[in-house]
Amino acid sequence: MSIRVGPGDLAKYPFLNEAGEYLRQSGFGWDELEKPEMKEIIDTAASRIAAGTAGQVNDSLERYEKEILVFLVSLILVKSISIEPVLKKYSLSEARRAEKFLTEDLKKQTDPQKRALFAKIFEDLFSLKIDVAENGRLFKVKVTDYLRRSSHFHEQEWRMINRLVSRGFVFLDADEVVRLVRNELAILIHDRVAKMNIPQMPAAIRQKADELRAELAPKVQYRAQAVTEYPPCIKHALEVMGRAENLPHSARVMLATYLLAVGKPVDEVVEVFKNAPDFNEKITRYQVEHLAGTKGSRVKYSVPSCDKLRTENLCFATGDCAGIINPMQFGRKRA
Amino acid sequence: MNDKNQEIVRGAFREYYFKHSSQVEMPQDIAHREFGYMHLAAGMTRHLSFKSRGEVMAGLVREVPSDVYCSNAIYRFPTLPMNEKQWQGADLIFDIDGKDLDLPCVPSHTYRVCASCKHVSPPSEKEYACLSCASKKAEHVSIPCSRCIDGSKKEAKRLIDFLIEDLGINKSSIRLYFSGNNGFHFHIDDESYRPLDSPARSDLVGYLSGIGLMAESIGVRKSPGSDLAFVKFPKGGLDYGWRKKIADRLKIDATSAIKLSNRIKEKGFSAFKSEVDSMAREAGVRIDPQVTTDVHRVFRMPGTLNSKSGLTKKRCDIDQIDSFDPFQEACLLGDSKIKVHLKTPVKFSLKGESFRISKESAELPAFAAVYLICKGLADAS
Ligand code: SF4
Ligand SMILES: [Zn+2]
Ligand SMILES: [Zn+2]
């Protein structure tokens, strides 16, 4: 049985090799990007990148000819903007978008041809073999394929013991199958951009990329602009952690909120506490996620003020602390 | 171990590696494994590498290590330091140790070696105090009994069942060994497990040990704001894996949603949750999580001797596990007579012979003398 990828599929999954094939067959060349009618494509691509960088997921679907071009132009734009956090966020938003379509499509799959197509997508892109379970309602993946991915998820429900397992297979529904490859999808798009090699950038693209860079750089680089020096209170807490000594709860809250506020991802923050004598990865992760506002109350906690820290005996002020009321201001005013 | 003891053990071990070299099993990809020796005198050598069976055997007869280990991992450069070895994958392994099973027979065959004066006290129900210096600190030495072995066998059989029924591993890919002292080792020949990293193996260990099972995974969810729950069985049913194990224990099937709801109503959701959790731990296998999770470990090599006993890490056919008697089949040292000085009265069985010795000195066949010397309960005299 030959597997046909239809135009509708390409619109949703423009990262498939078949999309490139389609472009090649239609005789598309780089110089075409200079044509005035491309402006609409370039603008759409630019707005998707901006939205992606802001953490939004676009799920509108245009004609496939347009979608394929928008995707291609987006990749080129992101490449020439060449700011890593923009690329990361954009890749993630594309992955989320595809994830949504994949889930919908998998859910309504009864036609064996279509099923075969999805099996092919998963195998080609993620070397993941999926099969429809005997009862026709669930999908099955090999235990080892499952473990390789699920072990990087933190939710308890993804531990294999909470899955239906039989004879070497883990049984999953459509949402779960797609969730399993979500990160790989983002990496795939990220790598595609990273490896892209554009001989000569068309002027229209270069101009748009310059605009976007100017617009997006301050948004993502505000945090990336690394705090070259930590304030004394934070330094002290880090040193205590480094010596694997105990740190009071209030100091842990200060350290975690501060590190989160300067843009450290949850994983890295959890890592910082690894030395603590009573370290329990699960609990620490929960607490850090709670402070980050991704768990529990969904309120993001801010860094305590210097006043507060002084009353808690966590302040170790030096001359450089003059005139600031929150550790977050440390080092910012002098520039 | 003192010089005299070392000399006796070395002689017996060398003879074994000479006469029983066919017992020693080579790993696949031998040239890409890291080997390690524990020395009779003390200390360990790691990062060794051999290209062939001949090289391995020559090393064993020449060095006569007290214990021989081989990595379950495959490395590009096995002799380089750990961070330069280039890890390429690792076989899946499991360790079931009788001493982790909390068996009731253990105190009846546990000898205590005083931490300060080294005096050995025989097994006793009473609270320990050294009979010679009254110190309360001691090292425990166990002479496992057949109930210990039965306990480990029960775990091993449970693990085999999980491996075949749940993980779909071929029976022929499961190699089972008596550890050489008081437990069993598993080596799994299934290449699809080789690439798994530590977190993935740790998830697998959780699965096998019954740790982390949520009531939700059998379809029981807490009702918000109360200690009640509602029951909606999962799409995939309750017929396989952990869902089946728990359903069987709760005596429910896919038609018992109402029965289960009522049951939870009586005790409340939290109580039900902890009941499910302890059922799962109970039904899980007691494996050493470190051994399976650590992908850079060296693991006792099949067919080599264990210096805790002088017994062999001996292959056991999984269809014959019930009749397997390690004190008979894994006891392969010679029987030339050796004089020993006993530090305590002892009783044990080896090679079908029962020993019950209360004299201070005795002449014993080498396998029995080495057994006691390895246990630290006798000295060569
Ligand atoms: S003044 Fe603020 S930043 Fe400086 S040490 Fe005190 S608490 Fe930390
Ligand atoms: Zn003593
Ligand atoms: Zn026992």
XYZ file of C-alpha atoms in Angstrom, chain B residues 13 46 74 79-80 84-85 124 131 194 232 257 292 350-351 379 381:
17
model
C 40.048 -20.235 43.466
C 38.769 -1.169 37.335
C 29.283 -1.197 26.282
C 39.916 1.417 29.494
C 39.681 5.222 29.577
C 35.990 9.504 28.202
C 34.792 5.946 27.725
C 20.991 -15.696 69.344
C 30.464 -12.142 74.795
C 20.360 -1.128 25.728
C -14.971 5.464 36.016
C -17.882 0.195 39.365
C 19.255 -1.579 37.536
C 27.099 -27.680 51.229
C 27.311 -30.196 48.397
C 40.919 -19.091 59.954
C 45.438 -23.060 60.738
